[in-house]
Short mmCIF file of C-alpha atoms in Angstrom, two decimals:
data_model
loop_
_atom_site.label_atom_id
_atom_site.label_comp_id
_atom_site.label_asym_id
_atom_site.label_seq_id
_atom_site.Cartn_x
_atom_site.Cartn_y
_atom_site.Cartn_z
CA MET A 1 100.26 130.18 99.02
CA PRO A 2 98.35 127.40 97.20
CA ASP A 3 94.87 128.15 96.02
CA ASP A 4 92.30 127.41 98.71
CA ASP A 5 88.90 125.91 97.94
CA SER A 6 87.25 128.77 99.81
CA ALA A 7 88.54 131.08 97.11
CA HIS A 8 87.27 128.74 94.42
CA PRO A 9 83.81 127.65 95.59
CA GLU A 10 83.03 126.28 92.17
CA SER A 11 85.86 123.77 92.52
CA ALA A 12 85.53 122.74 96.15
CA HIS A 13 83.64 119.65 95.02
CA LEU A 14 84.27 118.39 91.50
CA GLY A 15 81.65 115.66 91.44
CA SER A 16 78.02 115.03 90.66
CA ASP A 17 75.18 112.89 91.93
CA ARG A 18 76.93 109.79 90.60
CA HIS A 19 79.07 107.90 93.10
CA ASP A 20 81.58 105.09 92.97
CA THR A 21 80.12 101.73 93.94
CA ALA A 22 83.40 100.31 95.28
CA VAL A 23 84.71 100.58 98.84
CA TYR A 24 88.28 101.82 99.27
CA THR A 25 89.93 98.78 100.80
CA HIS A 26 92.82 100.47 102.59
CA GLY A 27 91.10 103.45 104.17
CA HIS A 28 93.18 106.28 105.61
CA HIS A 29 94.78 104.80 108.70
CA ASP A 30 98.27 106.19 109.40
CA SER A 31 99.82 102.89 108.27
CA VAL A 32 98.27 103.56 104.85
CA LEU A 33 99.12 107.26 104.68
CA ARG A 34 102.75 106.57 105.58
CA SER A 35 103.10 104.63 102.34
CA HIS A 36 101.21 107.28 100.38
CA ARG A 37 103.44 110.06 101.70
CA TRP A 38 106.54 108.11 100.63
CA ARG A 39 105.55 108.33 96.96
CA THR A 40 107.32 110.81 94.72
CA ALA A 41 107.38 111.50 91.01
CA ALA A 42 110.78 109.82 90.86
CA ASN A 43 109.72 106.54 92.49
CA SER A 44 106.11 106.40 91.30
CA ALA A 45 105.71 108.41 88.09
CA ALA A 46 109.04 108.21 86.26
CA TYR A 47 107.23 106.97 83.15
CA LEU A 48 105.26 110.25 83.07
CA LEU A 49 108.09 112.72 83.62
CA PRO A 50 108.94 113.16 79.90
CA GLU A 51 105.42 114.54 79.38
CA LEU A 52 105.80 117.26 82.03
CA ARG A 53 107.19 120.67 81.19
CA PRO A 54 106.62 124.26 82.31
CA GLY A 55 103.26 125.69 81.37
CA ARG A 56 101.32 122.44 81.16
CA SER A 57 98.08 121.88 83.07
CA VAL A 58 97.70 118.67 85.09
CA LEU A 59 94.87 116.83 86.81
CA ASP A 60 96.02 114.39 89.50
CA ALA A 61 93.09 112.06 90.19
CA GLY A 62 93.09 110.16 93.49
CA CYS A 63 95.83 112.44 94.82
CA GLY A 64 95.64 111.38 98.49
CA PRO A 65 98.00 113.37 100.75
CA GLY A 66 99.52 115.09 97.75
CA THR A 67 103.22 114.20 97.64
CA LEU A 68 103.00 113.16 94.00
CA THR A 69 100.75 116.13 93.24
CA ALA A 70 103.31 118.53 94.69
CA ASP A 71 106.07 117.01 92.55
CA LEU A 72 103.90 117.36 89.44
CA ALA A 73 103.22 120.99 90.31
CA ALA A 74 106.95 121.67 90.65
CA ALA A 75 107.60 119.96 87.31
CA VAL A 76 105.20 122.22 85.35
CA ALA A 77 106.28 125.48 87.00
CA PRO A 78 106.54 128.22 86.00
CA GLY A 79 103.29 128.79 84.21
CA GLY A 80 101.71 125.39 84.74
CA ARG A 81 98.83 124.53 87.04
CA VAL A 82 97.79 121.37 88.85
CA THR A 83 94.49 120.25 90.32
CA GLY A 84 94.54 117.35 92.76
CA VAL A 85 91.26 115.57 93.43
CA ASP A 86 90.30 112.79 95.80
CA ALA A 87 87.03 111.26 96.99
CA ALA A 88 88.11 111.60 100.65
CA ALA A 89 87.85 115.22 101.76
CA GLY A 90 89.83 114.70 104.97
CA VAL A 91 93.06 113.63 103.31
CA LEU A 92 93.11 116.81 101.23
CA ASP A 93 93.93 118.85 104.34
CA SER A 94 97.30 117.07 104.42
CA ALA A 95 97.77 117.74 100.71
CA ARG A 96 97.10 121.46 101.14
CA ALA A 97 99.50 121.65 104.08
CA LEU A 98 102.25 119.95 102.09
CA ALA A 99 101.79 122.29 99.12
CA ALA A 100 101.96 125.28 101.45
CA GLU A 101 105.08 123.91 103.12
CA ARG A 102 106.75 123.62 99.71
CA GLY A 103 105.68 127.11 98.72
CA LEU A 104 103.70 125.93 95.68
CA ASP A 105 101.26 128.51 94.37
CA ASN A 106 100.11 126.61 91.27
CA VAL A 107 98.16 123.75 92.85
CA ARG A 108 94.67 123.43 94.30
CA PHE A 109 92.71 120.50 95.72
CA ALA A 110 89.06 119.42 95.62
CA THR A 111 86.89 116.40 96.36
CA ALA A 112 85.62 114.49 93.35
CA ASP A 113 84.32 111.18 92.07
CA VAL A 114 86.52 110.10 89.19
CA HIS A 115 83.52 108.54 87.47
CA ALA A 116 81.82 111.94 87.11
CA LEU A 117 84.08 114.98 87.24
CA ASP A 118 82.46 118.39 87.21
CA LEU A 119 85.10 119.69 84.81
CA PRO A 120 84.87 120.87 81.19
CA ASP A 121 85.95 118.72 78.27
CA GLY A 122 89.62 119.05 77.40
CA ALA A 123 90.51 121.03 80.53
CA TYR A 124 94.00 119.54 81.14
CA ASP A 125 97.09 118.74 79.08
CA VAL A 126 98.05 115.84 81.35
CA VAL A 127 95.65 113.66 83.35
CA HIS A 128 97.32 111.38 85.89
CA ALA A 129 96.10 108.69 88.28
CA HIS A 130 98.32 106.58 90.54
CA GLN A 131 96.95 103.51 92.34
CA LEU A 132 93.39 104.58 91.62
CA LEU A 133 91.78 102.28 89.05
CA GLN A 134 92.34 99.15 91.16
CA HIS A 135 89.96 100.61 93.76
CA VAL A 136 87.04 101.85 91.64
CA GLY A 137 83.89 100.04 90.61
CA ASP A 138 84.08 100.96 86.92
CA PRO A 139 87.70 101.43 85.82
CA VAL A 140 86.77 101.66 82.13
CA GLY A 141 84.16 104.32 82.88
CA ALA A 142 86.69 106.18 85.03
CA LEU A 143 89.19 106.10 82.17
CA ARG A 144 86.56 107.46 79.80
CA GLU A 145 86.01 110.34 82.19
CA LEU A 146 89.75 110.99 82.49
CA ARG A 147 89.96 110.95 78.70
CA ARG A 148 87.08 113.42 78.44
CA VAL A 149 88.83 116.07 80.53
CA CYS A 150 92.14 115.65 78.69
CA ALA A 151 92.88 118.17 75.95
CA PRO A 152 93.47 117.05 72.34
CA GLY A 153 97.16 116.32 71.98
CA GLY A 154 97.47 115.59 75.70
CA VAL A 155 98.00 112.36 77.61
CA VAL A 156 96.18 110.26 80.18
CA ALA A 157 98.71 108.37 82.33
CA VAL A 158 97.75 105.74 84.89
CA ARG A 159 99.79 103.39 87.06
CA ASP A 160 98.48 100.60 89.26
CA ALA A 161 99.98 97.79 91.27
CA ASP A 162 99.41 94.18 90.27
CA TYR A 163 99.14 92.13 93.45
CA ALA A 164 99.40 88.73 91.76
CA GLY A 165 102.69 89.92 90.25
CA MET A 166 104.26 90.79 93.61
CA THR A 167 107.07 88.52 94.70
CA TRP A 168 109.34 88.18 97.70
CA TYR A 169 112.13 86.18 99.30
CA PRO A 170 112.42 84.21 101.47
CA ARG A 171 109.14 82.38 101.34
CA VAL A 172 107.05 83.08 104.43
CA PRO A 173 103.81 81.06 104.36
CA ALA A 174 101.90 83.82 106.16
CA LEU A 175 102.64 86.18 103.26
CA ASP A 176 101.09 83.72 100.82
CA ASP A 177 98.01 83.86 103.04
CA TRP A 178 98.22 87.68 103.09
CA LEU A 179 98.20 87.88 99.30
CA ASP A 180 95.25 85.51 98.99
CA LEU A 181 93.32 87.36 101.69
CA TYR A 182 94.01 90.82 100.32
CA ARG A 183 92.88 89.88 96.82
CA ARG A 184 89.65 88.37 98.18
CA VAL A 185 88.87 91.41 100.33
CA ALA A 186 89.65 93.88 97.53
CA ARG A 187 87.40 92.06 95.06
CA ALA A 188 84.60 91.78 97.60
CA ASN A 189 84.86 95.57 97.93
CA GLY A 190 84.33 95.99 94.18
CA GLY A 191 87.94 96.58 93.14
CA GLU A 192 90.48 94.68 91.03
CA PRO A 193 93.79 94.12 92.86
CA ASP A 194 95.50 92.77 89.74
CA ALA A 195 94.78 95.99 87.85
CA GLY A 196 98.30 96.56 86.55
CA ARG A 197 98.13 93.88 83.87
CA ARG A 198 94.73 95.12 82.69
CA LEU A 199 95.40 98.83 82.21
CA HIS A 200 96.13 98.65 78.48
CA VAL A 201 92.95 96.61 77.92
CA TRP A 202 90.85 99.03 79.96
CA ALA A 203 92.34 101.93 77.99
CA ARG A 204 91.28 100.42 74.68
CA ARG A 205 87.80 99.73 76.03
CA ALA A 206 87.65 103.37 77.14
CA GLY A 207 88.10 104.49 73.55
CA PHE A 208 91.83 104.87 73.05
CA ALA A 209 93.18 103.40 69.81
CA PRO A 210 95.73 100.62 70.39
CA GLU A 211 98.45 102.64 68.66
CA ASP A 212 97.84 105.53 71.07
CA VAL A 213 98.46 103.41 74.18
CA THR A 214 102.02 102.81 75.39
CA ALA A 215 102.13 100.11 78.07
CA THR A 216 105.12 99.64 80.36
CA SER A 217 105.83 98.29 83.83
CA GLY A 218 107.71 99.55 86.86
CA THR A 219 108.58 98.25 90.29
CA TRP A 220 109.20 99.23 93.84
CA CYS A 221 111.85 97.08 95.49
CA PHE A 222 112.40 96.83 99.24
CA ARG A 223 115.70 95.24 100.18
CA SER A 224 117.76 97.29 102.66
CA ALA A 225 117.27 96.82 106.39
CA ALA A 226 115.55 100.21 106.59
CA ASP A 227 113.30 99.45 103.62
CA ARG A 228 112.35 96.04 105.03
CA ALA A 229 111.56 97.49 108.45
CA TRP A 230 109.40 100.24 106.91
CA TRP A 231 107.50 98.05 104.41
CA SER A 232 106.92 95.13 106.77
CA GLY A 233 106.01 97.42 109.64
CA LEU A 234 103.35 99.35 107.79
CA TRP A 235 101.79 96.16 106.38
CA ALA A 236 101.88 94.43 109.77
CA GLU A 237 100.06 97.41 111.26
CA ARG A 238 97.67 97.73 108.31
CA THR A 239 96.77 94.04 108.65
CA VAL A 240 95.41 94.47 112.17
CA ALA A 241 94.45 98.15 112.53
CA SER A 242 93.26 99.66 109.22
CA ASP A 243 89.96 99.65 107.34
CA TYR A 244 91.34 96.67 105.42
CA ALA A 245 91.49 94.68 108.69
CA ARG A 246 87.98 95.74 109.64
CA LEU A 247 86.59 94.84 106.21
CA ALA A 248 88.38 91.48 106.24
CA VAL A 249 86.67 90.52 109.51
CA ALA A 250 83.28 92.08 108.72
CA GLY A 251 83.17 90.30 105.35
CA GLY A 252 83.94 86.91 106.89
CA HIS A 253 87.27 86.61 105.06
CA ALA A 254 89.40 86.25 108.19
CA ASP A 255 89.19 86.45 111.95
CA GLU A 256 91.36 88.55 114.22
CA ALA A 257 93.61 85.62 115.10
CA GLU A 258 94.39 85.03 111.43
CA LEU A 259 95.14 88.71 110.94
CA ARG A 260 97.57 88.65 113.88
CA ARG A 261 99.27 85.59 112.41
CA ILE A 262 99.69 87.33 109.06
CA ALA A 263 101.02 90.46 110.77
CA ASP A 264 103.59 88.28 112.55
CA GLY A 265 104.54 86.88 109.15
CA TRP A 266 105.24 90.39 107.88
CA ARG A 267 107.48 91.04 110.86
CA GLU A 268 109.26 87.71 110.31
CA TRP A 269 109.98 88.64 106.70
CA GLY A 270 111.13 92.14 107.66
CA ALA A 271 113.60 90.80 110.23
CA ASP A 272 115.26 88.41 107.76
CA GLY A 273 118.57 89.82 106.53
CA ASP A 274 118.00 88.16 103.15
CA GLY A 275 114.54 89.67 102.74
CA TRP A 276 113.58 91.16 99.35
CA PHE A 277 110.17 92.32 98.11
CA SER A 278 109.19 93.58 94.67
CA VAL A 279 105.91 95.35 93.84
CA LEU A 280 104.99 95.15 90.16
CA HIS A 281 103.08 98.01 88.53
CA GLY A 282 101.45 98.31 85.15
CA GLU A 283 101.68 101.73 83.48
CA VAL A 284 100.01 103.23 80.42
CA VAL A 285 100.40 106.54 78.64
CA CYS A 286 97.38 107.14 76.42
CA ARG A 287 97.50 109.92 73.84
CA VAL A 288 94.39 111.92 73.00
CA ARG A 289 94.33 112.63 69.31
CA PRO A 290 94.00 116.27 68.19
#
C-alpha cells in the first residue's frame, strides 16, 4: 500500500508559515477534477520521460488528484520514490486512493506551499510541476524553491499552458469572450494565464544558467466527437458552476447571464463536426549543476 501521512507525521504538511498570495482560479469542482484526472505522463509529461528511470527520487509539486504522480511513480520503480504535494489537502484523498488502486508502494502525498517547502536541500533527483506556476503569486520564487530541493545533477521540469496561445476552429464569438474573461479573472487572482511563454525567463531569473535550460512546447488537441464533447462539456460546466465562475462574478468581471452565454458558446463549438481546439504549453527542463 502507498505510504500514509499518518505513518509519516513529519511529512503530512510540507510547508511553513509562508503562504501563496494568489487564489487558485479553477478550484476543485468536479468539472475541474475531470480534466485533472485525464492527465497522464504520456499526454502531459512526455518531455520529462527521458529523465525518469528506476531508482530516481521525484517530487511532484501541485499534484492534484495524482494521475500524473502515479505514472511518475511507476516510471521510477523499482527502487525509486515519489512525493506528491499540493496546497489543497482534500484533493490528496483522491490521489492516495488512486495510488492504492494501482498498487503503488513508492509514493506518498502531503500538503505544501510550493513557495516554502519543508524539505531538505537536494532531496530529489527530479522535481516536476505541471500547470502550477500559472496559478502562484511568485513563480520565480517558487522555481527557486523547486531548484533548492533538487539534487546536484538532477532536473527541475515544469509545464504550463499559455492561454493566449490557444486556438480553435470554427470561430465562435463567445469563446473569444471566454478567453478574455478567463485571462482577466486569473490575473485578478494573482496568477499569470500566459505562463507557458515565460517559463524559460522565470527559470533564468530563478538562478538557472541559460545553457542549463531547455525550452520546448507541447499541445493538447481536441478534435474527435468524443474529445469535443468532453472538452466543451467540462468548460461549459466550469464556466457556470466552479470557483472560476464564482470569482468572475464576485470580482465584477462578468454577470451570470454572460457566463451562461459563454457556456452556450462552448456547447455550440463542441457540437460542430468541424470543431478543433489546441492548447499550447510551454515546457522547460532545467539542469542543476553538480
